[in-house]
Amino acid sequence: MERAAPRLVRAQPLLRMADVSKRYGDVVALEHVSAEVYPGEVLGIVGESGSGKSTLLRMMNLEELPDEGRYSLDLPGVPEHLFAMDGYARRMLRARHIGIVYQNPHLGLLMKNSSSGNVAERLLVAGERRFSVLREKAKQSLEASEFPLERMDAPPIELSGGMQQRVQLAKAIALEPAVLLLDEPTTGLDVSVQALVLDTLKRLQRERRITMVIVSHDLGVIRTMADRVMVMRRGRVVEAGLVDQVFQDPQAAYTQALVHAKL
Amino acid sequence: MSLDTLTRPWKAFSYGFLDASAKREMRRKILKAIAVPGCQMPYASREVPIARGWGTGGLQATLTLVNPGSVVKVIDQGADDSVNAASIRRFIARVSGAATTLDTVQATIIQSRHRVPEEKLRADQVLVLQVPNPEPLRPVEPNMSVARQMHADADYGRMWLQLYEQIVRSGRVMQGASYPSLVNGRHVMTPSPIPRWDVPKLNMAKHLTILSAGREKRLFAVPPFTRVEPLVFDDVPYRVEDHAGLTCHRSGARGVFMNEIPQEDGTSLHEVSDSQLGVKLLNGEAPGEMWYRDGVFRP
């Protein structure tokens, strides 16, 4: 498999989560989970259903708060303890600095609005009020996501799953976010479309050096996309390391089972 | 001292129909609404003897404000003589003893559905607008809890998205009435279904405007000298209806908002929407100072 050369990264992590725990009643969703993502890096999170990977991603997107733990983004003017911010500040920070692509496009898109309008919404939240600029930037973002521009005003509800994911991606990158979060971005797509979406993501990562966190239960996706991987089970991190290292020489029994089951 | 001197004779209903506690609540909510222009205030919305959706919100506000010295005018889509306007006017006069008028200039309280009169309102006049749907975010956010949060955050991006979609689909802004407007630079309101023509009349106006939705149990206000700015893109200016060149077939008036009357031969005639203005012009009376001159808004 063709892989990009290892990227040089800064010593200071861009995203840092420390000791995050979350319970839903008796169910432990996350238990003392820590994660760091460096600028320009792609962190993959794998694990079975219910392992806590999507909960962790929602926390990175500040949609959900933990019972305990800290979260910081190394960006100018951003407070150190993001979970302590009020709801408004969290929403504004999310709108300006974090992009997300959901597994289910219904969560990320206004299905009856135009595709370009979906991208424009992101720019409107940031205060852009010129129609011509909204139009142009929406076009640029859709183009970067390899979305066919002749369909830019079609509502996502009329588009295929792959096209909907491209609209989500265009929306997520419209404001050039500091971190792009991807929650199972290719699940439910057929293999050929999956490959096309992954190619687009790889190209964007290569060209724009976007810091990404990608959650998937598909080890192939993680292998293709990520620099480092975090394996989760029952709310805990069972193993973390460079992708090649973890997949070629898994240490934890669960990771071994996962890798061998896949292979 | 006898009991008679301390009590009043029994009456079938309180002055102005609403009981004292209802009016007290309305007054408090109106004051709150004036204090935070454009912000929707919930209120109990009592039963009044007209059906919900027929102006119960406006009627409750009027009944709270009215006193024996008031002069009340009621209009329905610009007309003083529609059944609804006439019934409400008669009811207010009956329960309050207030005088009624058809003349905008003479009125102290003007209750209206869907129009702001063409003659300029003064500082001593109050405009009460009946509102069917007070929530401007409803078309873009059906969950009202989320909509309230969006108001709190002044998160109005989707209102512009609605305009964006209209321009993309139709080449222009299609919002004809209830044009979303930013009040005092903070809250977006729907200025009841008044046409675009009437929205500039609320901006920095001398009069107080109270907008009340009885069915939805919410009221909001535009105090005098408050900014009311229709939401627009920086490069797509706000436009009122293109009525400047139309002529009223009855009064010969030009440069005011017109009703279109389709004819059997496929053509249309137009007549002044503000019916009493049309009557004044037909009678050769001089109208009061107008918001628009020659079809151009003159603040």
Coordinates of N, CA and C in Angstrom, one line a residue, chain B residues 116-276:
Chain B
V116 N -49.0 48.8 8.0 CA -48.7 50.0 8.8 C -49.3 51.1 7.9
P117 N -50.2 52.0 8.5 CA -50.8 53.0 7.7 C -49.8 53.8 6.9
E118 N -50.3 54.4 5.8 CA -49.4 55.2 4.9 C -49.1 56.6 5.5
E119 N -49.9 57.1 6.4 CA -49.6 58.4 7.0 C -48.7 58.1 8.2
K120 N -47.8 59.0 8.4 CA -46.8 58.9 9.5 C -47.4 58.9 10.8
L121 N -46.9 58.0 11.7 CA -47.4 58.0 13.0 C -46.6 58.9 13.9
R122 N -47.3 59.4 15.0 CA -46.6 60.4 15.9 C -46.2 59.7 17.1
A123 N -45.5 60.4 18.0 CA -45.0 59.9 19.2 C -46.1 59.5 20.2
D124 N -47.2 60.2 20.1 CA -48.3 59.9 21.0 C -49.2 58.8 20.5
Q125 N -48.9 58.1 19.4 CA -49.7 57.0 18.9 C -49.0 55.7 19.2
V126 N -49.8 54.7 19.3 CA -49.3 53.3 19.5 C -49.8 52.4 18.4
L127 N -48.9 51.7 17.8 CA -49.3 50.7 16.7 C -49.3 49.3 17.3
V128 N -50.4 48.6 17.3 CA -50.5 47.3 17.8 C -50.7 46.4 16.6
L129 N -49.7 45.5 16.3 CA -49.8 44.6 15.2 C -50.1 43.2 15.6
Q130 N -51.1 42.6 14.9 CA -51.5 41.2 15.2 C -50.5 40.3 14.5
V131 N -50.0 39.4 15.2 CA -48.9 38.5 14.6 C -49.4 37.1 14.6
P132 N -49.4 36.4 13.5 CA -49.8 35.0 13.5 C -48.6 34.1 14.0
N133 N -47.4 34.4 13.5 CA -46.3 33.5 13.9 C -45.1 34.4 14.4
P134 N -44.9 34.5 15.7 CA -43.9 35.5 16.1 C -42.4 35.0 16.0
E135 N -42.2 33.7 15.6 CA -40.9 33.2 15.7 C -40.2 33.2 14.3
P136 N -39.3 34.1 14.1 CA -38.6 34.2 12.7 C -37.8 33.0 12.4
L137 N -37.3 32.3 13.4 CA -36.5 31.1 13.2 C -37.2 29.9 12.8
R138 N -38.6 29.9 13.0 CA -39.3 28.7 12.8 C -39.1 28.0 11.4
P139 N -39.0 28.8 10.3 CA -38.7 28.2 9.0 C -37.4 27.5 8.9
V140 N -36.4 27.9 9.7 CA -35.1 27.3 9.6 C -34.8 26.4 10.8
E141 N -35.5 26.5 11.9 CA -35.3 25.6 13.0 C -36.6 25.3 13.7
P142 N -37.1 24.1 13.4 CA -38.4 23.7 13.9 C -38.4 23.4 15.4
N143 N -37.3 23.1 16.0 CA -37.2 22.9 17.4 C -37.1 24.2 18.2
M144 N -38.2 24.5 18.9 CA -38.2 25.9 19.5 C -37.2 26.0 20.7
S145 N -36.8 24.9 21.3 CA -35.8 25.1 22.3 C -34.5 25.5 21.7
V146 N -34.2 24.9 20.6 CA -32.9 25.2 19.9 C -33.0 26.7 19.4
A147 N -34.3 27.1 18.9 CA -34.5 28.4 18.4 C -34.2 29.4 19.5
R148 N -34.7 29.1 20.7 CA -34.5 30.1 21.8 C -33.0 30.2 22.1
Q149 N -32.3 29.1 22.0 CA -30.8 29.1 22.2 C -30.1 30.0 21.1
M150 N -30.7 29.8 19.9 CA -30.1 30.6 18.8 C -30.3 32.1 19.0
H151 N -31.5 32.5 19.5 CA -31.8 33.9 19.8 C -30.8 34.4 20.9
A152 N -30.6 33.5 21.9 CA -29.7 33.9 23.0 C -28.3 34.1 22.5
D153 N -27.9 33.3 21.6 CA -26.5 33.4 21.0 C -26.4 34.4 19.9
A154 N -27.6 35.0 19.5 CA -27.6 35.9 18.3 C -27.1 35.1 17.1
D155 N -27.4 33.8 17.1 CA -26.9 32.9 16.0 C -27.9 33.0 14.9
Y156 N -27.8 34.0 14.0 CA -28.8 34.2 13.0 C -28.4 33.8 11.6
G157 N -27.2 33.1 11.5 CA -26.7 32.8 10.2 C -27.7 32.1 9.3
R158 N -28.5 31.3 9.8 CA -29.5 30.5 9.0 C -30.6 31.4 8.4
M159 N -30.8 32.6 9.0 CA -31.8 33.5 8.4 C -31.2 34.0 7.1
W160 N -29.9 34.3 7.1 CA -29.3 34.7 5.8 C -29.2 33.5 4.8
L161 N -29.1 32.3 5.4 CA -29.1 31.1 4.5 C -30.4 31.0 3.8
Q162 N -31.5 31.4 4.5 CA -32.8 31.3 3.9 C -32.9 32.3 2.7
L163 N -32.3 33.5 2.9 CA -32.2 34.5 1.8 C -31.3 34.0 0.7
Y164 N -30.2 33.3 1.1 CA -29.2 32.8 0.1 C -30.0 31.8 -0.8
E165 N -30.7 30.9 -0.2 CA -31.5 29.9 -0.9 C -32.5 30.5 -1.9
Q166 N -33.1 31.6 -1.5 CA -34.1 32.2 -2.3 C -33.4 32.8 -3.6
I167 N -32.2 33.5 -3.3 CA -31.5 34.1 -4.5 C -31.0 33.0 -5.4
V168 N -30.5 31.9 -4.8 CA -30.0 30.8 -5.7 C -31.1 30.2 -6.5
R169 N -32.3 30.0 -5.9 CA -33.4 29.3 -6.6 C -34.2 30.3 -7.5
S170 N -34.3 31.5 -7.1 CA -35.2 32.4 -7.9 C -34.5 33.6 -8.5
G171 N -33.3 33.8 -8.1 CA -32.5 35.0 -8.7 C -32.8 36.2 -7.9
R172 N -33.6 36.2 -6.9 CA -33.9 37.4 -6.0 C -34.5 36.9 -4.7
V173 N -34.5 37.9 -3.7 CA -35.1 37.5 -2.4 C -36.6 37.5 -2.6
M174 N -37.2 36.3 -2.3 CA -38.6 36.1 -2.5 C -39.5 36.4 -1.3
Q175 N -38.8 36.7 -0.2 CA -39.6 37.0 1.1 C -40.5 38.2 0.9
G176 N -41.8 38.0 0.8 CA -42.7 39.1 0.5 C -43.1 39.8 1.7
A177 N -43.6 39.0 2.7 CA -44.1 39.6 4.0 C -43.3 39.0 5.1
S178 N -43.5 39.5 6.3 CA -42.8 39.0 7.5 C -41.3 39.0 7.3
Y179 N -40.8 40.1 6.7 CA -39.4 40.1 6.3 C -38.5 40.1 7.6
P180 N -37.7 39.2 7.8 CA -36.9 39.2 9.1 C -36.1 40.4 9.3
S181 N -36.1 41.0 10.4 CA -35.5 42.3 10.6 C -34.7 42.3 12.0
L182 N -33.6 42.9 12.0 CA -32.8 43.0 13.2 C -33.2 44.2 14.0
V183 N -33.6 44.0 15.2 CA -34.1 45.1 16.0 C -33.0 45.6 17.0
N184 N -32.7 46.8 17.0 CA -31.7 47.4 17.9 C -30.4 46.7 17.8
G185 N -30.1 46.1 16.7 CA -28.8 45.4 16.5 C -28.6 44.1 17.3
R186 N -29.7 43.6 17.8 CA -29.6 42.4 18.7 C -30.5 41.3 18.3
H187 N -31.8 41.5 18.4 CA -32.8 40.4 18.2 C -33.4 40.5 16.8
V188 N -33.5 39.3 16.1 CA -34.2 39.3 14.9 C -35.7 39.0 15.2
M189 N -36.5 39.8 14.5 CA -38.0 39.6 14.7 C -38.6 39.4 13.4
T190 N -39.8 38.8 13.4 CA -40.6 38.8 12.2 C -41.6 39.9 12.4
P191 N -41.6 41.0 11.6 CA -42.5 42.1 11.8 C -43.9 41.9 11.4
S192 N -44.5 40.7 11.8 CA -45.8 40.3 11.4 C -45.9 40.3 9.9
P193 N -46.9 39.8 9.3 CA -46.9 39.8 7.8 C -47.1 41.1 7.1
I194 N -46.4 42.2 7.6 CA -46.5 43.4 6.9 C -45.7 43.3 5.6
P195 N -46.0 43.9 4.5 CA -45.2 43.8 3.3 C -43.9 44.5 3.5
R196 N -42.9 44.2 2.6 CA -41.6 44.8 2.6 C -41.7 46.3 2.6
W197 N -42.7 46.8 2.0 CA -43.0 48.3 1.9 C -43.1 48.9 3.2
D198 N -43.6 48.2 4.2 CA -43.9 48.8 5.5 C -42.7 48.7 6.5
V199 N -41.8 47.8 6.2 CA -40.7 47.5 7.2 C -39.9 48.8 7.5
P200 N -39.6 49.6 6.5 CA -38.8 50.8 6.8 C -39.6 51.8 7.7
K201 N -40.9 51.7 7.8 CA -41.7 52.6 8.6 C -41.5 52.3 10.1
L202 N -40.9 51.2 10.4 CA -40.7 50.8 11.8 C -39.3 51.3 12.3
N203 N -38.4 51.6 11.3 CA -37.1 52.0 11.7 C -37.0 53.4 12.2
M204 N -36.5 53.6 13.4 CA -36.3 54.9 14.0 C -37.6 55.7 14.0
A205 N -38.7 55.0 14.1 CA -40.0 55.7 14.1 C -40.3 56.4 15.4
K206 N -41.2 57.4 15.4 CA -41.5 58.1 16.6 C -42.4 57.3 17.5
H207 N -43.2 56.4 16.9 CA -44.3 55.7 17.7 C -43.7 54.4 18.2
L208 N -44.5 53.9 19.2 CA -44.2 52.6 19.8 C -45.0 51.6 19.0
T209 N -44.4 50.5 18.7 CA -45.0 49.3 18.0 C -45.0 48.1 18.9
I210 N -46.2 47.6 19.2 CA -46.3 46.4 20.0 C -46.8 45.3 19.0
L211 N -46.1 44.2 19.0 CA -46.5 43.0 18.1 C -46.9 41.9 19.0
S212 N -48.1 41.4 18.9 CA -48.6 40.4 19.8 C -49.3 39.3 19.1
A213 N -48.9 38.1 19.5 CA -49.4 36.8 18.9 C -50.2 36.1 20.0
G214 N -51.5 36.1 19.9 CA -52.4 35.5 21.0 C -52.3 34.0 21.0
R215 N -52.4 33.4 19.8 CA -52.3 31.9 19.7 C -51.0 31.4 20.2
E216 N -49.9 32.1 19.8 CA -48.6 31.7 20.2 C -48.2 32.2 21.5
K217 N -49.0 33.1 22.1 CA -48.7 33.6 23.5 C -47.4 34.3 23.6
R218 N -47.1 35.1 22.7 CA -45.8 35.9 22.7 C -46.0 37.3 22.2
L219 N -45.3 38.2 22.9 CA -45.4 39.6 22.3 C -44.0 40.2 22.3
F220 N -43.8 41.1 21.5 CA -42.5 41.8 21.4 C -42.8 43.2 20.9
A221 N -41.8 44.1 21.0 CA -42.1 45.5 20.8 C -40.9 46.2 20.1
V222 N -41.2 47.2 19.3 CA -40.2 48.1 18.8 C -40.5 49.5 19.4
P223 N -39.6 49.9 20.4 CA -39.8 51.2 21.0 C -39.5 52.3 20.1
P224 N -40.0 53.5 20.4 CA -39.7 54.7 19.5 C -38.2 54.8 19.3
F225 N -37.8 55.3 18.2 CA -36.4 55.6 17.9 C -35.5 54.4 18.0
T226 N -35.9 53.3 17.5 CA -35.1 52.1 17.6 C -34.8 51.6 16.2
R227 N -33.6 51.1 16.0 CA -33.2 50.6 14.7 C -33.9 49.3 14.3
V228 N -34.5 49.3 13.1 CA -35.1 48.0 12.6 C -34.5 47.9 11.2
E229 N -33.6 46.9 11.1 CA -32.9 46.7 9.9 C -33.2 45.4 9.2
P230 N -33.8 45.4 8.0 CA -34.1 44.1 7.4 C -32.8 43.4 7.1
L231 N -32.8 42.1 7.2 CA -31.6 41.3 7.0 C -31.3 41.3 5.5
V232 N -30.1 41.7 5.2 CA -29.7 41.8 3.7 C -28.3 41.3 3.6
F233 N -27.9 40.9 2.4 CA -26.5 40.7 2.1 C -25.9 42.1 1.8
D234 N -24.6 42.2 2.1 CA -23.9 43.5 1.9 C -24.0 43.9 0.4
D235 N -24.0 42.9 -0.5 CA -24.0 43.2 -1.9 C -25.4 43.0 -2.6
V236 N -26.4 42.7 -1.8 CA -27.8 42.5 -2.4 C -28.7 43.4 -1.6
P237 N -29.0 44.6 -2.0 CA -29.7 45.6 -1.2 C -31.2 45.2 -1.0
Y238 N -31.7 45.8 0.1 CA -33.1 45.6 0.4 C -34.0 46.3 -0.6
R239 N -35.0 45.7 -1.1 CA -35.9 46.4 -2.0 C -37.4 46.2 -1.6
V240 N -38.1 47.3 -1.6 CA -39.5 47.3 -1.3 C -40.3 46.9 -2.6
E241 N -41.6 46.6 -2.5 CA -42.4 46.3 -3.6 C -42.3 47.4 -4.6
D242 N -42.4 47.1 -5.9 CA -42.2 48.1 -6.9 C -43.6 48.7 -7.2
H243 N -44.2 49.4 -6.3 CA -45.5 50.0 -6.4 C -45.5 51.5 -6.8
A244 N -44.3 52.0 -6.9 CA -44.2 53.5 -7.0 C -44.9 54.0 -8.3
G245 N -44.9 53.1 -9.3 CA -45.4 53.6 -10.6 C -46.9 53.2 -10.8
L246 N -47.5 52.6 -9.8 CA -48.9 52.2 -9.9 C -49.9 53.3 -9.5
T247 N -51.1 53.3 -10.2 CA -52.1 54.3 -9.9 C -53.4 53.7 -9.4
C248 N -53.9 54.2 -8.3 CA -55.2 53.7 -7.8 C -56.3 54.1 -8.8
H249 N -57.1 53.0 -9.2 CA -58.1 53.3 -10.2 C -59.3 54.0 -9.6
R250 N -59.4 54.1 -8.3 CA -60.5 54.9 -7.7 C -60.1 56.3 -7.3
S251 N -59.0 56.4 -6.6 CA -58.7 57.7 -6.1 C -57.6 58.4 -6.9
G252 N -57.0 57.7 -7.8 CA -55.9 58.3 -8.6 C -54.6 58.5 -7.9
A253 N -54.5 57.9 -6.7 CA -53.3 58.1 -5.8 C -52.2 57.3 -6.5
R254 N -51.0 57.8 -6.3 CA -49.8 57.1 -6.8 C -48.7 57.1 -5.7
G255 N -47.8 56.2 -5.8 CA -46.7 56.2 -4.8 C -47.0 55.7 -3.5
V256 N -48.1 54.9 -3.4 CA -48.4 54.2 -2.1 C -48.6 52.7 -2.4
F257 N -48.7 51.9 -1.3 CA -48.8 50.4 -1.5 C -50.2 50.1 -2.0
M258 N -50.3 49.3 -3.0 CA -51.6 49.0 -3.7 C -52.0 47.6 -3.6
N259 N -53.3 47.4 -3.6 CA -53.9 46.0 -3.7 C -54.1 45.8 -5.2
E260 N -53.8 44.6 -5.6 CA -54.0 44.2 -7.0 C -55.4 43.6 -7.2
I261 N -56.2 44.0 -8.1 CA -57.5 43.4 -8.3 C -57.5 42.8 -9.7
P262 N -57.4 41.5 -9.8 CA -57.3 40.9 -11.2 C -58.7 41.1 -11.9
Q263 N -58.6 41.3 -13.2 CA -59.8 41.5 -14.0 C -60.1 40.3 -14.8
E264 N -61.3 40.2 -15.3 CA -61.7 39.0 -16.1 C -60.9 38.9 -17.4
D265 N -60.5 40.0 -17.9 CA -59.7 40.0 -19.2 C -58.3 39.7 -19.0
G266 N -57.9 39.4 -17.8 CA -56.5 39.0 -17.5 C -55.6 40.2 -17.0
T267 N -56.1 41.4 -17.2 CA -55.4 42.5 -16.7 C -55.6 42.7 -15.2
S268 N -55.0 43.7 -14.6 CA -55.2 44.0 -13.2 C -55.5 45.5 -13.0
L269 N -56.3 45.8 -12.0 CA -56.4 47.1 -11.6 C -55.8 47.2 -10.2
H270 N -55.5 48.4 -9.8 CA -54.9 48.6 -8.5 C -55.7 49.6 -7.7
E271 N -55.7 49.4 -6.4 CA -56.3 50.4 -5.5 C -55.5 50.5 -4.2
V272 N -55.6 51.7 -3.6 CA -54.9 52.0 -2.4 C -55.2 51.0 -1.3
S273 N -54.1 50.4 -0.8 CA -54.4 49.3 0.3 C -54.9 50.0 1.5
D274 N -54.4 51.1 1.9 CA -54.8 51.9 3.1 C -56.2 52.5 2.7
S275 N -57.3 51.8 3.0 CA -58.6 52.2 2.5 C -59.0 53.7 2.9
Q276 N -58.7 54.0 4.1 CA -59.1 55.4 4.6 C -58.3 56.5 3.9

